[in-house]
Coordinates of C-alpha atoms in Angstrom, one line a residue:
M1 CA 116.1 132.7 122.4
S2 CA 113.0 134.7 124.4
G3 CA 113.5 131.9 127.6
I4 CA 112.8 129.4 126.1
S5 CA 116.0 126.4 125.0
K6 CA 114.2 124.1 123.3
L7 CA 110.4 123.4 121.9
A8 CA 107.8 123.8 124.3
S9 CA 103.7 124.3 124.6
G10 CA 103.1 126.7 122.0
S11 CA 106.5 126.9 120.2
R12 CA 106.3 127.9 116.7
V13 CA 108.2 125.9 114.0
A14 CA 108.5 126.6 110.2
I15 CA 109.5 123.3 107.9
V16 CA 110.6 125.2 104.3
G17 CA 110.0 122.1 101.9
G18 CA 106.1 120.9 100.9
G19 CA 108.1 117.5 99.3
I20 CA 108.1 114.1 101.4
A21 CA 111.0 115.5 104.0
G22 CA 108.7 118.4 104.7
A23 CA 105.8 116.5 104.8
G24 CA 107.5 113.7 107.1
L25 CA 109.2 116.2 109.5
A26 CA 105.7 118.0 110.2
A27 CA 104.7 114.5 111.1
S28 CA 107.5 114.0 113.3
L29 CA 107.5 116.8 115.6
L30 CA 103.9 116.8 116.0
F31 CA 103.4 112.9 116.6
N32 CA 106.6 113.1 119.0
G33 CA 105.2 116.2 120.7
R34 CA 102.3 115.1 121.4
A35 CA 103.7 111.9 123.3
R36 CA 105.6 114.4 125.7
G37 CA 103.1 116.5 126.1
V38 CA 103.4 119.4 123.7
A39 CA 101.4 121.4 122.3
L40 CA 103.0 122.7 118.8
D41 CA 102.0 125.1 116.1
V42 CA 104.2 123.6 112.7
R43 CA 103.3 125.1 109.6
V44 CA 104.8 123.8 106.8
Y45 CA 105.7 126.4 103.5
A46 CA 106.4 125.4 98.8
G47 CA 109.3 124.0 98.9
G48 CA 110.0 126.1 95.4
T49 CA 109.4 124.5 92.1
E50 CA 107.8 121.3 91.4
E51 CA 109.5 118.4 88.8
R52 CA 106.9 117.7 86.2
T53 CA 108.3 114.5 85.5
A54 CA 107.2 112.9 88.4
P55 CA 109.1 110.0 90.0
P56 CA 108.1 107.1 91.5
A57 CA 108.7 106.1 95.3
L58 CA 110.1 102.6 96.1
L59 CA 109.6 101.5 99.7
T60 CA 110.8 98.3 100.9
P61 CA 109.6 97.1 104.6
E62 CA 111.2 100.0 106.9
C63 CA 109.6 103.0 104.8
R64 CA 106.4 100.8 105.5
S65 CA 107.4 100.3 109.3
R66 CA 108.2 104.1 109.0
L67 CA 105.6 105.5 107.1
A68 CA 102.7 103.2 109.0
A69 CA 104.6 104.5 112.6
L70 CA 103.9 108.4 112.5
G71 CA 100.0 107.3 111.1
C72 CA 99.9 106.9 106.9
R73 CA 97.7 105.0 106.2
I74 CA 99.0 102.2 103.2
P75 CA 96.7 102.1 100.9
P76 CA 96.0 98.5 99.3
E77 CA 97.1 99.7 95.7
W78 CA 100.3 100.2 96.6
R79 CA 101.6 96.8 97.2
T80 CA 100.0 95.9 93.6
H81 CA 103.6 96.2 91.9
E82 CA 106.8 94.3 93.3
L83 CA 110.1 94.3 92.1
R84 CA 111.6 90.2 91.6
G85 CA 115.1 92.2 91.8
V86 CA 117.5 95.0 90.4
E87 CA 120.0 94.4 87.6
I88 CA 123.4 96.1 87.3
I89 CA 124.5 96.0 84.0
S90 CA 128.4 97.3 82.8
Q91 CA 130.0 97.0 79.7
G92 CA 127.8 93.6 78.7
E93 CA 128.1 92.1 82.0
R94 CA 125.2 91.7 83.8
E95 CA 124.4 90.6 87.5
L96 CA 120.5 90.3 89.1
L97 CA 120.4 91.0 93.4
P98 CA 117.0 90.1 93.9
C99 CA 114.5 91.5 96.6
A100 CA 112.9 88.8 99.0
P101 CA 109.2 89.2 98.5
G102 CA 107.5 92.2 99.7
G103 CA 110.7 93.5 100.1
L104 CA 110.4 96.0 97.5
W105 CA 107.4 97.9 96.2
V106 CA 107.3 100.4 93.4
V107 CA 104.5 103.0 94.2
D108 CA 103.4 105.3 90.8
G109 CA 99.8 106.4 88.8
W110 CA 102.2 107.9 86.8
P111 CA 100.3 109.2 84.0
Q112 CA 96.7 108.0 84.3
G113 CA 97.3 109.9 88.1
E114 CA 100.6 111.2 90.4
G115 CA 104.1 110.0 90.8
G116 CA 104.6 107.9 93.4
L117 CA 107.2 110.9 95.2
D118 CA 103.4 112.9 95.2
L119 CA 101.8 110.2 96.1
V120 CA 104.1 109.1 98.9
R121 CA 103.5 113.2 99.7
Q122 CA 100.2 113.6 100.7
V123 CA 99.5 110.3 102.4
L124 CA 102.3 112.4 105.1
S125 CA 100.3 115.3 104.4
T126 CA 97.2 114.4 105.9
A127 CA 99.0 112.8 108.3
A128 CA 100.5 115.5 109.4
S129 CA 97.9 117.7 108.9
S130 CA 95.8 115.8 111.1
Q131 CA 97.7 116.1 114.0
G132 CA 97.5 120.0 112.9
A133 CA 100.1 121.0 110.4
R134 CA 99.2 124.3 108.3
F135 CA 100.7 123.9 104.7
V136 CA 101.6 127.5 103.7
N137 CA 101.3 128.0 99.2
R138 CA 104.4 130.3 98.8
N139 CA 107.9 130.2 98.4
V140 CA 109.9 131.1 101.5
E141 CA 112.8 133.4 100.3
R142 CA 115.1 133.8 103.1
V143 CA 115.3 133.2 107.2
E144 CA 116.4 136.3 109.6
R145 CA 117.9 136.5 112.7
Q146 CA 116.2 139.0 114.3
A147 CA 115.9 140.4 118.4
P148 CA 112.5 141.8 119.4
A149 CA 111.6 145.3 121.0
P150 CA 112.6 145.6 124.9
D151 CA 108.8 147.7 124.3
A152 CA 107.6 145.0 121.9
P153 CA 104.4 142.7 123.1
T154 CA 104.7 139.6 125.0
A155 CA 103.0 137.6 121.7
V156 CA 106.0 139.2 120.0
R157 CA 108.1 138.7 122.1
N158 CA 107.9 135.1 122.9
A159 CA 107.4 134.4 119.0
G160 CA 111.5 133.8 118.9
P161 CA 113.6 135.8 116.7
L162 CA 113.2 133.8 113.5
V163 CA 111.3 135.2 110.7
V164 CA 110.7 133.5 107.8
R165 CA 110.3 135.6 104.8
A166 CA 107.9 134.3 102.4
Q167 CA 106.8 136.4 98.7
G168 CA 106.0 139.8 101.1
S169 CA 104.9 137.6 104.4
G170 CA 107.2 137.5 107.3
E171 CA 106.2 135.7 110.6
R172 CA 108.4 134.5 113.5
F173 CA 109.5 130.7 114.6
H174 CA 111.2 129.7 117.5
A175 CA 112.9 127.5 115.4
V176 CA 113.4 126.3 111.1
A177 CA 114.2 123.3 109.3
L178 CA 114.9 123.0 105.7
A179 CA 113.3 120.4 103.8
A180 CA 113.7 121.6 100.5
G181 CA 115.3 118.8 98.5
A182 CA 119.0 118.6 96.4
G183 CA 117.9 121.4 93.7
P184 CA 118.0 125.0 94.1
L185 CA 118.3 125.8 98.0
L186 CA 118.7 128.8 100.3
G187 CA 122.2 128.5 100.9
D188 CA 123.1 131.6 102.8
A189 CA 119.8 132.8 103.2
F190 CA 118.9 129.8 105.3
F191 CA 121.7 130.4 108.0
K192 CA 125.1 132.4 107.2
G193 CA 127.7 129.6 106.9
F194 CA 125.3 127.0 105.6
R195 CA 126.8 124.2 102.9
P196 CA 124.7 121.5 101.8
A197 CA 124.5 118.2 100.5
P198 CA 126.7 118.4 97.3
S199 CA 125.0 117.6 94.4
M200 CA 124.9 116.3 91.1
P201 CA 123.5 117.0 87.7
A202 CA 121.0 114.5 86.4
V203 CA 117.5 114.2 83.6
Q204 CA 115.5 112.4 84.5
A205 CA 112.4 111.2 81.9
R206 CA 109.3 109.3 81.7
L207 CA 108.6 106.8 78.8
K208 CA 105.3 105.7 77.3
G209 CA 105.3 102.5 75.1
A210 CA 108.1 101.1 76.3
M211 CA 106.3 97.7 77.3
V212 CA 104.0 97.3 74.6
G213 CA 103.1 93.8 74.1
R214 CA 104.3 92.3 78.1
E215 CA 104.1 93.1 81.3
L216 CA 105.5 95.6 83.2
M217 CA 109.0 95.1 83.7
P218 CA 109.5 92.4 87.1
V219 CA 113.2 94.7 87.7
A220 CA 115.0 97.5 88.1
R221 CA 117.6 98.1 86.1
L222 CA 121.3 100.2 86.9
W223 CA 123.5 100.3 84.5
V224 CA 127.0 101.9 84.9
S225 CA 128.6 104.2 82.7
P226 CA 126.9 103.6 79.8
L227 CA 128.5 107.2 77.8
P228 CA 131.4 109.2 78.8
A229 CA 129.0 111.5 80.3
V230 CA 127.0 109.6 81.8
D231 CA 127.6 107.8 85.2
A232 CA 125.3 105.9 85.3
L233 CA 121.2 105.1 83.8
F234 CA 118.7 103.8 86.2
L235 CA 115.7 102.4 84.7
I236 CA 112.6 102.0 87.3
P237 CA 108.9 100.1 85.9
G238 CA 106.1 102.0 86.9
A239 CA 103.2 102.5 86.7
G240 CA 102.2 102.6 83.2
S241 CA 105.4 103.8 82.1
V242 CA 109.1 102.9 82.5
Y243 CA 111.3 105.9 85.1
A244 CA 114.3 107.1 83.6
L245 CA 117.2 108.8 85.5
A246 CA 120.8 109.1 84.3
F247 CA 123.2 111.4 85.8
G248 CA 127.1 112.8 85.6
A249 CA 128.0 116.0 86.4
A250 CA 128.4 116.5 82.7
V251 CA 125.4 114.2 81.8
T252 CA 122.5 116.4 79.4
P253 CA 118.9 115.9 78.3
A254 CA 120.6 114.5 75.0
D255 CA 122.8 112.2 76.8
L256 CA 119.9 110.0 78.6
C257 CA 118.1 110.1 75.0
Q258 CA 121.6 108.7 73.5
V259 CA 121.2 106.4 76.2
L260 CA 117.3 104.6 75.9
M261 CA 118.8 104.3 72.4
M262 CA 121.5 102.4 73.3
A263 CA 119.4 100.1 75.7
A264 CA 117.2 99.5 73.6
R265 CA 119.2 98.5 70.7
D266 CA 120.4 96.2 73.5
G267 CA 117.3 95.1 74.7
L268 CA 117.2 97.0 78.1
L269 CA 114.1 98.0 77.5
E270 CA 111.3 97.2 75.1
E271 CA 111.6 99.4 70.8
G272 CA 109.2 102.0 70.1
F273 CA 109.3 103.6 73.6
E274 CA 107.9 107.4 73.7
V275 CA 109.5 110.5 75.7
A276 CA 107.0 112.1 77.5
A277 CA 108.2 113.8 80.2
L278 CA 112.2 115.0 80.4
E279 CA 114.0 117.6 82.5
T280 CA 116.5 118.6 84.7
T281 CA 117.3 117.4 87.9
R282 CA 119.8 117.0 90.5
L283 CA 120.9 114.7 93.2
P284 CA 122.5 114.7 96.7
Y285 CA 126.1 113.2 96.2
G286 CA 127.3 113.0 99.8
P287 CA 127.1 114.5 103.2
G288 CA 126.7 118.3 104.2
R289 CA 129.0 120.6 106.3
T290 CA 127.2 122.6 108.8
L291 CA 124.0 121.5 108.8
V292 CA 122.7 123.8 111.7
A293 CA 122.6 127.3 113.2
P294 CA 120.5 128.2 116.6
G295 CA 116.8 126.8 116.4
Q296 CA 118.3 125.4 112.7
L297 CA 118.5 122.5 110.7
V298 CA 118.7 120.4 108.0
V299 CA 116.5 116.9 107.2
G300 CA 116.3 115.2 103.6
P301 CA 118.5 114.5 100.6
A302 CA 119.5 118.5 101.8
A303 CA 121.9 117.4 104.6
F304 CA 123.3 114.1 103.2
G305 CA 122.3 111.4 100.3
H306 CA 123.8 110.0 97.2
P307 CA 122.5 109.0 94.1
L308 CA 122.4 105.3 94.9
Q309 CA 120.3 105.9 97.6
V310 CA 117.1 104.5 95.8
G311 CA 114.2 104.5 98.7
L312 CA 113.2 106.9 100.9
S313 CA 114.3 105.4 104.9
E314 CA 117.2 107.3 104.9
T315 CA 115.8 110.6 104.2
L316 CA 112.0 109.8 106.8
A317 CA 115.3 108.7 109.2
S318 CA 116.8 111.9 109.1
C319 CA 113.3 114.0 110.0
S320 CA 112.5 111.3 112.8
R321 CA 116.0 111.9 114.6
A322 CA 115.6 115.5 113.5
A323 CA 112.5 115.7 115.5
V324 CA 113.7 114.3 118.3
A325 CA 116.3 116.5 118.6
L326 CA 114.3 119.8 118.2
L327 CA 112.0 118.7 120.9
D328 CA 114.5 116.9 124.0
G329 CA 118.3 118.6 123.2
S330 CA 118.6 122.9 123.0
L331 CA 117.7 125.0 120.7
D332 CA 121.6 126.3 120.6
A333 CA 123.4 125.3 118.0
P334 CA 125.8 123.0 119.7
S335 CA 123.5 121.1 121.7
L336 CA 121.4 120.9 117.7
E337 CA 124.5 119.6 116.3
R338 CA 125.4 117.2 119.5
R339 CA 122.6 115.7 119.3
Y340 CA 121.3 116.0 115.3
V341 CA 124.4 115.7 113.4
R342 CA 126.6 113.9 115.5
D343 CA 125.2 111.6 116.9
G344 CA 122.3 111.5 114.9
L345 CA 122.9 111.5 111.6
G346 CA 126.7 110.0 112.1
E347 CA 126.2 106.6 110.8
L348 CA 123.6 108.1 108.2
M349 CA 126.4 110.6 107.1
E350 CA 128.7 108.3 106.7
D351 CA 126.5 105.7 104.7
A352 CA 126.2 109.3 102.6
A353 CA 129.8 109.8 101.9
A354 CA 130.6 105.8 100.6
G355 CA 127.7 105.6 98.4
A356 CA 129.4 109.3 96.5
R357 CA 132.7 107.5 96.8
A358 CA 131.1 104.5 94.9
V359 CA 130.2 105.7 92.1
S360 CA 133.7 106.7 90.7
W361 CA 134.7 103.4 91.6
L362 CA 132.7 101.8 90.0
R363 CA 133.1 103.3 86.6
R364 CA 136.7 102.6 87.4
A365 CA 135.5 98.8 87.9
G366 CA 133.8 98.6 84.7
K367 CA 132.7 95.0 83.4
R368 CA 134.0 94.0 87.1
A369 CA 131.2 96.4 88.2
P370 CA 127.9 94.0 88.3
A371 CA 130.1 91.6 90.7
A372 CA 131.4 93.9 93.4
F373 CA 127.8 93.8 93.9
V374 CA 127.4 91.2 94.3
A375 CA 130.2 90.2 96.4
A376 CA 129.4 93.5 98.6
R377 CA 126.0 91.9 99.3
A378 CA 127.6 88.6 100.4
K379 CA 129.7 90.1 102.2
H380 CA 126.5 91.9 104.3
T381 CA 124.0 90.3 104.1
L382 CA 121.7 93.5 106.7
G383 CA 121.6 96.8 106.5
G384 CA 121.6 99.5 109.5
V385 CA 119.3 100.3 111.8
Y386 CA 117.6 102.1 109.4
G387 CA 117.8 99.3 106.9
G388 CA 120.1 102.2 104.7
G389 CA 121.5 99.1 101.5
V390 CA 121.9 100.7 98.5
L391 CA 119.3 100.7 95.7
G392 CA 116.3 100.3 97.8
L393 CA 117.6 96.9 99.1
S394 CA 118.5 96.1 103.3
A395 CA 122.4 95.3 101.7
P396 CA 124.7 96.3 99.8
T397 CA 125.7 98.8 102.6
P398 CA 127.6 101.9 101.0
L399 CA 130.7 101.2 103.2
S400 CA 130.8 96.8 101.7
L401 CA 130.3 98.7 98.2
L402 CA 132.7 100.8 98.7
A403 CA 134.9 98.6 99.7
A404 CA 134.3 96.2 96.9
A405 CA 134.0 98.5 94.0
R406 CA 137.4 99.8 95.1
W407 CA 139.1 96.2 94.8
A408 CA 137.0 95.8 91.6
G409 CA 138.7 99.0 90.4
V410 CA 142.2 99.2 91.0
R411 CA 142.1 95.1 89.5
E412 CA 140.2 96.3 86.4
V413 CA 143.2 99.0 86.1
V414 CA 145.8 97.3 86.7
G415 CA 144.6 94.0 84.7
S416 CA 144.0 96.8 81.8
W417 CA 148.0 97.2 81.8
L418 CA 148.8 93.9 81.0
R419 CA 146.1 92.1 79.0
T420 CA 145.8 93.3 75.6
P421 CA 141.9 95.2 74.4
M422 CA 139.7 92.5 73.2
E423 CA 136.3 93.5 71.4
P424 CA 133.3 91.3 72.1
V425 CA 132.1 90.1 68.9
P426 CA 128.0 90.0 68.7
T427 CA 127.1 86.4 68.0
M428 CA 125.0 87.8 64.6
V429 CA 125.1 90.5 62.9
P430 CA 122.1 90.8 61.0
E431 CA 123.5 91.3 56.8
V432 CA 123.1 94.8 54.8
E433 CA 119.5 94.9 52.7
P434 CA 120.4 95.7 49.5
D435 CA 119.1 99.5 48.3
L436 CA 117.5 99.9 51.7
Y437 CA 118.2 103.4 53.2
Y438 CA 117.4 105.1 56.3
V439 CA 116.4 109.1 56.1
V440 CA 116.9 111.1 59.1
D441 CA 114.7 114.0 59.6
D442 CA 112.7 116.0 61.8
D443 CA 111.9 118.6 58.9
A444 CA 108.4 116.1 56.1
D445 CA 108.8 118.2 53.7
T446 CA 112.8 117.3 53.6
R447 CA 111.5 113.7 53.9
E448 CA 109.6 113.1 51.4
A449 CA 111.1 114.9 48.6
L450 CA 114.6 112.2 49.3
T451 CA 112.4 109.3 49.7
L452 CA 111.2 109.7 46.4
L453 CA 114.5 111.1 45.0
L454 CA 115.5 107.2 46.2
E455 CA 112.4 105.7 45.1
S456 CA 112.8 106.7 41.3
T457 CA 116.0 104.2 41.3
G458 CA 114.1 100.9 42.4
A459 CA 115.6 102.2 46.1
R460 CA 113.2 101.2 49.0
V461 CA 113.2 104.0 51.9
V462 CA 112.5 104.1 55.6
S463 CA 112.1 107.8 56.9
F464 CA 112.3 108.8 60.4
A465 CA 111.0 111.5 61.6
D466 CA 111.9 110.7 65.7
E467 CA 115.8 109.8 66.0
L468 CA 115.0 107.8 68.9
A469 CA 114.1 104.6 67.1
L470 CA 117.6 104.9 64.1
F471 CA 119.5 102.4 66.8
C472 CA 117.4 99.6 67.4
A473 CA 116.0 99.9 63.3
V474 CA 119.9 99.7 62.3
A475 CA 120.7 96.6 65.2
R476 CA 117.7 94.4 63.5
R477 CA 117.6 96.0 59.9
P478 CA 120.8 97.1 58.3
P479 CA 120.5 99.2 55.7
T480 CA 122.7 100.2 52.6
A481 CA 123.2 104.1 54.3
I482 CA 122.2 106.1 56.3
L483 CA 121.1 109.8 55.8
L484 CA 121.5 111.9 58.2
D485 CA 120.7 115.1 59.3
V486 CA 122.5 117.1 62.6
V487 CA 119.9 118.8 63.7
L488 CA 117.1 116.5 65.7
H489 CA 114.9 117.1 68.8
W490 CA 117.2 115.2 71.4
V491 CA 120.3 114.4 70.2
D492 CA 122.2 115.5 67.2
G493 CA 123.7 113.5 64.6
L494 CA 126.7 114.0 64.6
R495 CA 126.4 112.1 68.2
L496 CA 124.2 109.3 66.5
C497 CA 126.7 109.2 63.8
E498 CA 129.6 108.7 66.7
G499 CA 127.4 106.0 68.2
L500 CA 127.0 104.3 65.0
K501 CA 130.1 103.1 64.3
Q502 CA 130.8 103.0 68.2
H503 CA 129.5 99.6 67.9
P504 CA 129.9 96.2 66.3
L505 CA 126.5 96.0 64.7
T506 CA 126.2 99.6 63.2
R507 CA 130.1 99.9 62.7
D508 CA 129.7 99.1 59.6
T509 CA 127.1 101.1 58.1
R510 CA 127.3 103.9 55.6
V511 CA 126.1 107.2 56.9
L512 CA 125.6 110.3 55.4
V513 CA 125.9 113.7 57.4
M514 CA 123.4 116.9 56.0
S515 CA 123.1 120.0 57.1
G516 CA 122.4 123.5 56.7
L517 CA 125.4 124.4 58.2
N518 CA 127.9 124.0 55.4
R519 CA 131.1 125.5 58.2
P520 CA 133.9 123.5 57.4
H521 CA 134.2 123.0 61.8
V522 CA 130.6 121.1 61.1
R523 CA 132.2 119.2 58.5
Q524 CA 135.5 118.4 60.3
R525 CA 132.9 116.8 62.7
A526 CA 130.5 115.1 60.9
L527 CA 134.2 113.2 59.2
D528 CA 135.7 113.1 62.1
A529 CA 132.4 111.2 63.4
G530 CA 132.9 109.0 61.1
A531 CA 130.8 109.5 58.3
E532 CA 131.4 108.8 54.7
A533 CA 131.0 111.9 53.6
F534 CA 128.9 115.5 53.9
L535 CA 126.1 116.9 52.0
P536 CA 125.0 120.8 52.5
K537 CA 121.7 121.6 52.4
P538 CA 120.1 122.6 49.9
V539 CA 120.7 118.7 49.0
N540 CA 122.6 118.6 45.8
P541 CA 121.0 115.6 43.6
D542 CA 122.9 114.3 41.1
R543 CA 126.3 114.6 44.6
L544 CA 123.6 112.2 46.5
L545 CA 123.0 109.7 44.0
C546 CA 126.5 109.6 42.9
Q547 CA 127.8 109.3 46.6
L548 CA 125.4 106.2 47.4
T549 CA 125.8 104.4 44.2
G550 CA 128.6 105.9 42.4
R551 CA 126.1 107.0 39.2
V552 CA 124.5 110.1 38.1
P553 CA 121.4 108.7 37.2
E554 CA 119.0 110.5 34.6
P555 CA 117.0 113.5 35.1
V556 CA 113.0 112.4 36.4
D557 CA 110.7 115.0 36.0
N558 CA 108.0 113.8 38.1
T559 CA 110.4 114.4 41.0
P560 CA 108.9 117.1 43.3
A561 CA 110.1 120.1 44.8
V562 CA 109.5 120.9 48.1
A563 CA 109.9 124.4 49.8
R564 CA 112.6 125.1 51.9
P565 CA 112.5 127.7 52.4
A566 CA 109.0 129.6 50.9
S567 CA 110.5 129.3 47.2
V568 CA 112.9 126.6 47.1
G569 CA 113.2 123.3 47.7
P570 CA 115.6 121.4 49.3
F571 CA 117.4 120.7 46.2
G572 CA 118.0 124.2 45.9
E573 CA 115.3 124.2 43.1
D574 CA 113.1 126.7 42.3
R575 CA 109.2 125.2 43.9
Y576 CA 107.3 128.0 41.0
A577 CA 110.0 128.1 37.9
S578 CA 107.7 127.7 35.1

């Protein structure tokens, strides 16, 4: 590489990704370079789209030590919020994994300020900038390998053959590192044959009003396999909100919202929460392959990781090991592979693979999953050299959890062959309130018209513009029946009907599904979901009342007609008829 085999004074290094991994690598390179008497020119390029949901950061003692070693000043306010533990939930079983005092800090400033990961990134960026790193607000499109022309000026020849193309510009560097997270990556545009860490779809959200009248949750929660499409749900308390993260191979925003409704119904989350921010993302799901090329390497979640790895220890460890590999080892691919991947990341990559495999076994373990965490923690009380436990704890390690989860999964599968499934009976089922009806529709005119129609018969009506409160309301105060629209804001009514019918507290509630999509397949899906009847819109009031009460009431003159569309009410009447 233009006469250099490792980074020397004057070498130029580009880092693609301005997040925690990018800023951490920049700080590690400059800190270690200065200790070796090597002055580097480090540029950090933006890593793509920013996440708006702004997750909190969980800092272990090992994380805080690594940050301090890089010259990061820990703000005193970061000490104000500590977790007492992590609660594991699966099929009604719960176990609490306690944290040592001061063991796990939740760093967060959302919604008044920024999320915890943003705050940690700012501290790392400040430390890197103070040592000479330059942050470039341009997204990288590709990295090219070009040999300089023989007659090029000496300065150009010494700049190296790696060219970073970023929004129309092109600059030469001796080494390039990718630290762009587990989302969309450069792929072959970084180097030919690059295979990053596999990733899994996830949905994250911020919940406001989830702790009204109470202090912040003292524990984080991990709910294993709450829905078929959701491998697990995280609930992590922040500064003024709760951060929710659901992941699974087919997870959708509607899945997350439905699981949040279930969590509130089961007391895992405060009732009356509001989804203030929601977006899709991706989580690393194991170790990557082909992580190095001549003068190029990958750090952070783009290189390895698993969904139960909620701390930053592993990411910061990969940054320090990448810096040492670039400074002390050769820049050719075999040397980087040996120094960085095999010798540096070996233990981390092994843990990433074990953590990813453990998730699937935890799903199979069912109600034995919480006990598997306890058994794994008792077997191994200490994490690895980098503090590599799962869930931000020092123990259990991913390897010990995989062994315990596999054993629990096998026992659960074998046990299911030998026993008759028995559903737990709720300790107390509230009585149905006669003449109480729930109307769930995001259209205000429809809610008002249905409410007035039912109230004209002497019934009491509670209408819902936001379906997120429905599960809690039905479980606490069962109505005579629910009028449920199909098209809602967060979760479609067919899924909600199915969810109501699957829970022992709400399965006997009568549900009537309404929809303007009067198609045979929609009708059949509603009946298959457990609906008592399917009512096409505009709803026929006589048919509705007959279905609910078994009798057709006398016409009511003061029943208002509400436009849908401009001249037709929700019951099909002409608004302007004389």
